[in-house]
GROMACS .gro file of C-alpha atoms in nm:
model
  263
    1MET     CA    1   2.731   5.598   1.191
    2LEU     CA    2   2.503   5.293   1.171
    3ASP     CA    3   2.526   5.015   0.916
    4GLN     CA    4   2.234   4.947   0.683
    5LYS     CA    5   2.120   4.640   0.874
    6THR     CA    6   2.084   4.842   1.195
    7ARG     CA    7   1.891   5.115   1.014
    8GLU     CA    8   1.653   4.853   0.876
    9LYS     CA    9   1.602   4.711   1.226
   10ILE     CA   10   1.509   5.056   1.357
   11VAL     CA   11   1.255   5.097   1.075
   12ASP     CA   12   1.111   4.755   1.166
   13ASP     CA   13   1.090   4.865   1.528
   14LEU     CA   14   0.914   5.192   1.438
   15PHE     CA   15   0.650   5.003   1.242
   16GLY     CA   16   0.628   4.756   1.529
   17VAL     CA   17   0.520   5.035   1.764
   18TYR     CA   18   0.181   5.038   1.589
   19GLU     CA   19   0.134   4.674   1.691
   20THR     CA   20   0.281   4.681   2.042
   21ARG     CA   21   0.148   5.030   2.126
   22LYS     CA   22   0.473   5.086   2.314
   23PRO     CA   23   0.695   5.372   2.188
   24LEU     CA   24   1.067   5.302   2.155
   25PRO     CA   25   1.325   5.435   2.399
   26LEU     CA   26   1.544   5.719   2.271
   27LEU     CA   27   1.741   5.600   1.970
   28THR     CA   28   2.035   5.810   2.084
   29LYS     CA   29   2.048   5.605   2.406
   30THR     CA   30   2.000   5.266   2.240
   31TYR     CA   31   2.244   5.345   1.958
   32PRO     CA   32   2.507   5.591   2.087
   33GLU     CA   33   2.684   5.584   1.750
   34ILE     CA   34   2.375   5.708   1.558
   35GLU     CA   35   2.426   6.030   1.359
   36VAL     CA   36   2.196   6.284   1.195
   37GLU     CA   37   2.251   6.126   0.852
   38ASP     CA   38   2.133   5.793   0.994
   39SER     CA   39   1.812   5.952   1.122
   40TYR     CA   40   1.729   6.104   0.783
   41ARG     CA   41   1.798   5.771   0.610
   42ILE     CA   42   1.576   5.590   0.862
   43GLN     CA   43   1.294   5.834   0.792
   44GLU     CA   44   1.346   5.792   0.417
   45MET     CA   45   1.323   5.414   0.449
   46PHE     CA   46   1.008   5.438   0.663
   47ILE     CA   47   0.835   5.655   0.403
   48ALA     CA   48   0.950   5.427   0.119
   49ARG     CA   49   0.776   5.134   0.288
   50GLN     CA   50   0.456   5.334   0.322
   51ILE     CA   51   0.463   5.427  -0.046
   52ALA     CA   52   0.525   5.064  -0.139
   53ALA     CA   53   0.211   4.983   0.062
   54GLY     CA   54   0.003   5.225  -0.147
   55ARG     CA   55   0.035   5.560   0.033
   56GLN     CA   56   0.106   5.879  -0.159
   57ILE     CA   57   0.319   6.179  -0.067
   58LYS     CA   58   0.088   6.473   0.002
   59GLY     CA   59   0.333   6.718   0.156
   60TYR     CA   60   0.600   6.791   0.413
   61LYS     CA   61   0.630   6.940   0.758
   62VAL     CA   62   0.893   7.155   0.920
   63GLY     CA   63   0.929   7.111   1.293
   64LEU     CA   64   1.125   7.274   1.572
   65THR     CA   65   1.101   7.614   1.405
   66SER     CA   66   1.040   7.812   1.723
   67LYS     CA   67   1.267   7.845   2.021
   68PRO     CA   68   1.011   7.685   2.259
   69MET     CA   69   0.987   7.373   2.044
   70GLN     CA   70   1.364   7.352   1.995
   71GLU     CA   71   1.405   7.373   2.371
   72MET     CA   72   1.150   7.094   2.416
   73ALA     CA   73   1.349   6.866   2.181
   74GLY     CA   74   1.693   6.979   2.287
   75SER     CA   75   1.771   7.106   1.937
   76THR     CA   76   1.917   7.422   1.786
   77GLU     CA   77   1.779   7.377   1.433
   78PRO     CA   78   1.456   7.269   1.257
   79ASP     CA   79   1.374   6.917   1.148
   80PHE     CA   80   1.137   6.791   0.879
   81SER     CA   81   0.939   6.494   0.755
   82THR     CA   82   0.753   6.375   0.449
   83MET     CA   83   0.376   6.346   0.503
   84THR     CA   84   0.163   6.081   0.336
   85ASP     CA   85  -0.205   6.114   0.243
   86ASP     CA   86  -0.334   5.918   0.544
   87LEU     CA   87  -0.211   6.190   0.782
   88PHE     CA   88  -0.452   6.461   0.660
   89PHE     CA   89  -0.796   6.532   0.810
   90PRO     CA   90  -1.053   6.800   0.721
   91GLU     CA   91  -1.168   7.034   0.997
   92ASP     CA   92  -1.443   6.920   1.234
   93THR     CA   93  -1.353   6.556   1.175
   94PRO     CA   94  -1.360   6.350   1.497
   95VAL     CA   95  -1.009   6.221   1.567
   96GLU     CA   96  -0.963   5.884   1.735
   97THR     CA   97  -0.718   5.944   2.020
   98ALA     CA   98  -0.632   5.573   2.042
   99GLN     CA   99  -0.451   5.581   1.707
  100PHE     CA  100  -0.182   5.802   1.862
  101PHE     CA  101   0.073   5.734   2.135
  102ASP     CA  102   0.140   6.067   2.307
  103PRO     CA  103  -0.066   6.324   2.116
  104MET     CA  104  -0.008   6.697   2.141
  105ILE     CA  105  -0.134   6.982   1.922
  106GLU     CA  106   0.018   7.292   1.767
  107ILE     CA  107  -0.102   7.605   1.586
  108GLU     CA  108   0.031   7.622   1.230
  109ILE     CA  109  -0.008   7.778   0.886
  110ALA     CA  110   0.001   7.543   0.588
  111PHE     CA  111   0.118   7.648   0.241
  112VAL     CA  112  -0.036   7.488  -0.069
  113MET     CA  113   0.196   7.499  -0.369
  114LYS     CA  114   0.090   7.590  -0.723
  115GLU     CA  115   0.431   7.548  -0.886
  116ARG     CA  116   0.720   7.305  -0.858
  117LEU     CA  117   0.992   7.435  -0.626
  118GLN     CA  118   1.332   7.279  -0.563
  119GLY     CA  119   1.650   7.388  -0.389
  120PRO     CA  120   1.927   7.478  -0.363
  121GLY     CA  121   1.911   7.854  -0.383
  122VAL     CA  122   1.542   7.899  -0.300
  123LEU     CA  123   1.473   8.243  -0.153
  124PRO     CA  124   1.161   8.367   0.027
  125MET     CA  125   1.050   8.554  -0.287
  126ASP     CA  126   1.064   8.223  -0.478
  127VAL     CA  127   0.834   8.069  -0.219
  128ILE     CA  128   0.589   8.359  -0.256
  129ARG     CA  129   0.575   8.313  -0.634
  130ALA     CA  130   0.528   7.935  -0.606
  131THR     CA  131   0.254   7.941  -0.340
  132ASP     CA  132  -0.113   7.912  -0.436
  133PHE     CA  133  -0.264   7.994  -0.096
  134VAL     CA  134  -0.224   7.932   0.276
  135VAL     CA  135  -0.469   7.783   0.527
  136PRO     CA  136  -0.478   7.753   0.906
  137ALA     CA  137  -0.400   7.412   1.049
  138ILE     CA  138  -0.382   7.208   1.367
  139GLU     CA  139  -0.087   6.972   1.370
  140ILE     CA  140  -0.119   6.663   1.585
  141VAL     CA  141   0.228   6.589   1.714
  142ASP     CA  142   0.296   6.229   1.814
  143PHE     CA  143   0.589   6.017   1.924
  144ARG     CA  144   0.685   5.665   1.818
  145VAL     CA  145   1.011   5.737   2.002
  146ALA     CA  146   0.908   5.824   2.356
  147ARG     CA  147   0.982   6.169   2.490
  148ALA     CA  148   1.251   6.158   2.756
  149PRO     CA  149   1.536   6.372   2.891
  150GLY     CA  150   1.815   6.387   2.638
  151MET     CA  151   1.589   6.370   2.331
  152ASN     CA  152   1.750   6.558   2.045
  153LEU     CA  153   1.727   6.624   1.673
  154ILE     CA  154   1.841   6.272   1.582
  155ASP     CA  155   1.555   6.114   1.776
  156THR     CA  156   1.292   6.344   1.626
  157VAL     CA  157   1.410   6.321   1.264
  158ALA     CA  158   1.406   5.940   1.268
  159ASP     CA  159   1.057   5.960   1.421
  160LEU     CA  160   0.908   6.148   1.123
  161ALA     CA  161   0.979   6.480   1.299
  162ALA     CA  162   0.722   6.371   1.560
  163CYS     CA  163   0.443   6.392   1.302
  164GLY     CA  164   0.109   6.233   1.389
  165ALA     CA  165  -0.144   6.402   1.159
  166VAL     CA  166  -0.282   6.742   1.058
  167VAL     CA  167  -0.629   6.895   1.055
  168LEU     CA  168  -0.651   7.146   0.770
  169GLY     CA  169  -0.879   7.447   0.777
  170ALA     CA  170  -1.081   7.542   0.470
  171ASN     CA  171  -1.052   7.920   0.478
  172PRO     CA  172  -0.772   8.002   0.233
  173ARG     CA  173  -0.585   8.330   0.216
  174ARG     CA  174  -0.340   8.445  -0.047
  175LEU     CA  175  -0.008   8.585   0.063
  176ASP     CA  176  -0.086   8.927  -0.083
  177GLN     CA  177  -0.399   8.947   0.135
  178ILE     CA  178  -0.221   8.922   0.470
  179ASP     CA  179   0.094   9.007   0.662
  180ILE     CA  180   0.176   8.646   0.735
  181ARG     CA  181   0.445   8.735   0.987
  182ARG     CA  182   0.184   8.906   1.206
  183VAL     CA  183  -0.089   8.643   1.199
  184LYS     CA  184  -0.190   8.581   1.559
  185GLY     CA  185  -0.340   8.257   1.681
  186SER     CA  186  -0.487   8.116   1.999
  187LEU     CA  187  -0.541   7.754   2.099
  188LEU     CA  188  -0.853   7.671   2.301
  189CYS     CA  189  -0.910   7.338   2.473
  190ASN     CA  190  -1.264   7.281   2.603
  191GLY     CA  191  -1.334   7.652   2.575
  192LYS     CA  192  -1.028   7.771   2.765
  193VAL     CA  193  -0.743   7.961   2.597
  194GLU     CA  194  -0.430   7.753   2.662
  195GLN     CA  195  -0.175   7.901   2.419
  196GLU     CA  196  -0.135   8.219   2.217
  197GLY     CA  197   0.130   8.315   1.965
  198GLU     CA  198   0.226   8.490   1.644
  199ALA     CA  199   0.352   8.347   1.316
  200SER     CA  200   0.676   8.544   1.348
  201ALA     CA  201   0.780   8.278   1.603
  202VAL     CA  202   0.834   8.049   1.303
  203LEU     CA  203   1.188   8.142   1.193
  204GLY     CA  204   1.078   8.506   1.188
  205ASN     CA  205   0.838   8.436   0.898
  206PRO     CA  206   0.667   8.113   0.782
  207VAL     CA  207   0.782   8.193   0.427
  208THR     CA  208   1.140   8.152   0.551
  209SER     CA  209   1.045   7.811   0.689
  210VAL     CA  210   0.923   7.695   0.348
  211ALA     CA  211   1.240   7.825   0.181
  212TRP     CA  212   1.455   7.643   0.440
  213LEU     CA  213   1.275   7.316   0.373
  214ALA     CA  214   1.291   7.353  -0.006
  215ASN     CA  215   1.666   7.395   0.019
  216LYS     CA  216   1.704   7.110   0.269
  217LEU     CA  217   1.503   6.872   0.052
  218GLY     CA  218   1.705   6.984  -0.247
  219GLU     CA  219   2.006   6.817  -0.084
  220PHE     CA  220   1.816   6.487  -0.129
  221GLY     CA  221   1.702   6.565  -0.484
  222VAL     CA  222   1.343   6.621  -0.369
  223ALA     CA  223   1.113   6.904  -0.482
  224PHE     CA  224   0.776   7.046  -0.381
  225GLU     CA  225   0.520   6.961  -0.646
  226PRO     CA  226   0.196   7.147  -0.732
  227GLY     CA  227  -0.068   7.067  -0.470
  228HIS     CA  228   0.179   6.970  -0.201
  229VAL     CA  229   0.092   7.095   0.147
  230ILE     CA  230   0.376   7.237   0.356
  231LEU     CA  231   0.334   7.270   0.733
  232THR     CA  232   0.559   7.554   0.838
  233GLY     CA  233   0.596   7.504   1.214
  234SER     CA  234   0.421   7.593   1.535
  235PHE     CA  235   0.359   7.938   1.682
  236VAL     CA  236   0.352   7.792   2.034
  237ARG     CA  237   0.466   7.507   2.255
  238ALA     CA  238   0.291   7.177   2.187
  239PHE     CA  239  -0.014   7.121   2.407
  240PRO     CA  240  -0.113   6.768   2.524
  241VAL     CA  241  -0.461   6.638   2.442
  242LYS     CA  242  -0.674   6.342   2.547
  243ALA     CA  243  -1.000   6.174   2.450
  244GLY     CA  244  -1.294   6.406   2.508
  245ASP     CA  245  -1.106   6.729   2.435
  246GLU     CA  246  -1.270   6.985   2.207
  247ILE     CA  247  -1.005   7.188   2.026
  248ILE     CA  248  -1.041   7.522   1.847
  249THR     CA  249  -0.761   7.731   1.703
  250ARG     CA  250  -0.851   8.092   1.620
  251TYR     CA  251  -0.664   8.330   1.393
  252ASP     CA  252  -0.687   8.691   1.290
  253GLN     CA  253  -0.644   8.848   0.942
  254GLY     CA  254  -0.948   8.665   0.810
  255PHE     CA  255  -0.835   8.308   0.874
  256GLY     CA  256  -1.120   8.239   1.115
  257GLU     CA  257  -1.085   7.918   1.315
  258VAL     CA  258  -1.021   7.545   1.286
  259ALA     CA  259  -1.200   7.297   1.510
  260THR     CA  260  -1.165   6.929   1.589
  261ARG     CA  261  -1.244   6.692   1.872
  262PHE     CA  262  -1.068   6.389   2.013
  263ILE     CA  263  -1.282   6.083   2.079
   0.00000   0.00000   0.00000
């Protein structure tokens, strides 16, 4: 376990990455005594500083919900992060690649809440009742803690669950209009299909992902509020992108597609 002074130093270092443009080495290597609780507290402190600077909480993301992504991070369970308003982009918005460090993209479904929801004890049916609608999304994964062999859940949680930004689609569907488990998606980069997957890769059902996060946040006294956006996790392995890439994610069941480009 780390002391508070060390946690504060790590938060300073994470903010410093935006100035130096050099991601940190694995926290688990630099601080062998670091524990999962430390990583959540570091994330909490990072977000608190952003809010103090004028940002607002707009939602949350669940990460590492599929076996491929857990394997990539050396984890056996999901992680999560709070998302502030500056991390959200509408579809077809040009994205400046230089603002990221090691950008990758994922296919996701985002839930938009209509009712307050707080754990413990949240079940999938509670999520269904509390959800307004869902939209397709492209998550931009990024790393302030550099990817390296040995990376695990502690490294990713402290690093905002590797959250860079999200591009939200504008074609909403209600949960009674679709079989969300069977939504299929494909990721195209410069016209070529690079990844394909199904929403059932996300803990068996994205609704389960939202319930998991509601209960996890409940341990910290945090609730989903009306209007919050919840990213449920990727169908596929993260795909690296670079400046000049044109990205389209396509979905069935009436979702259509989401497009963006990196400049």
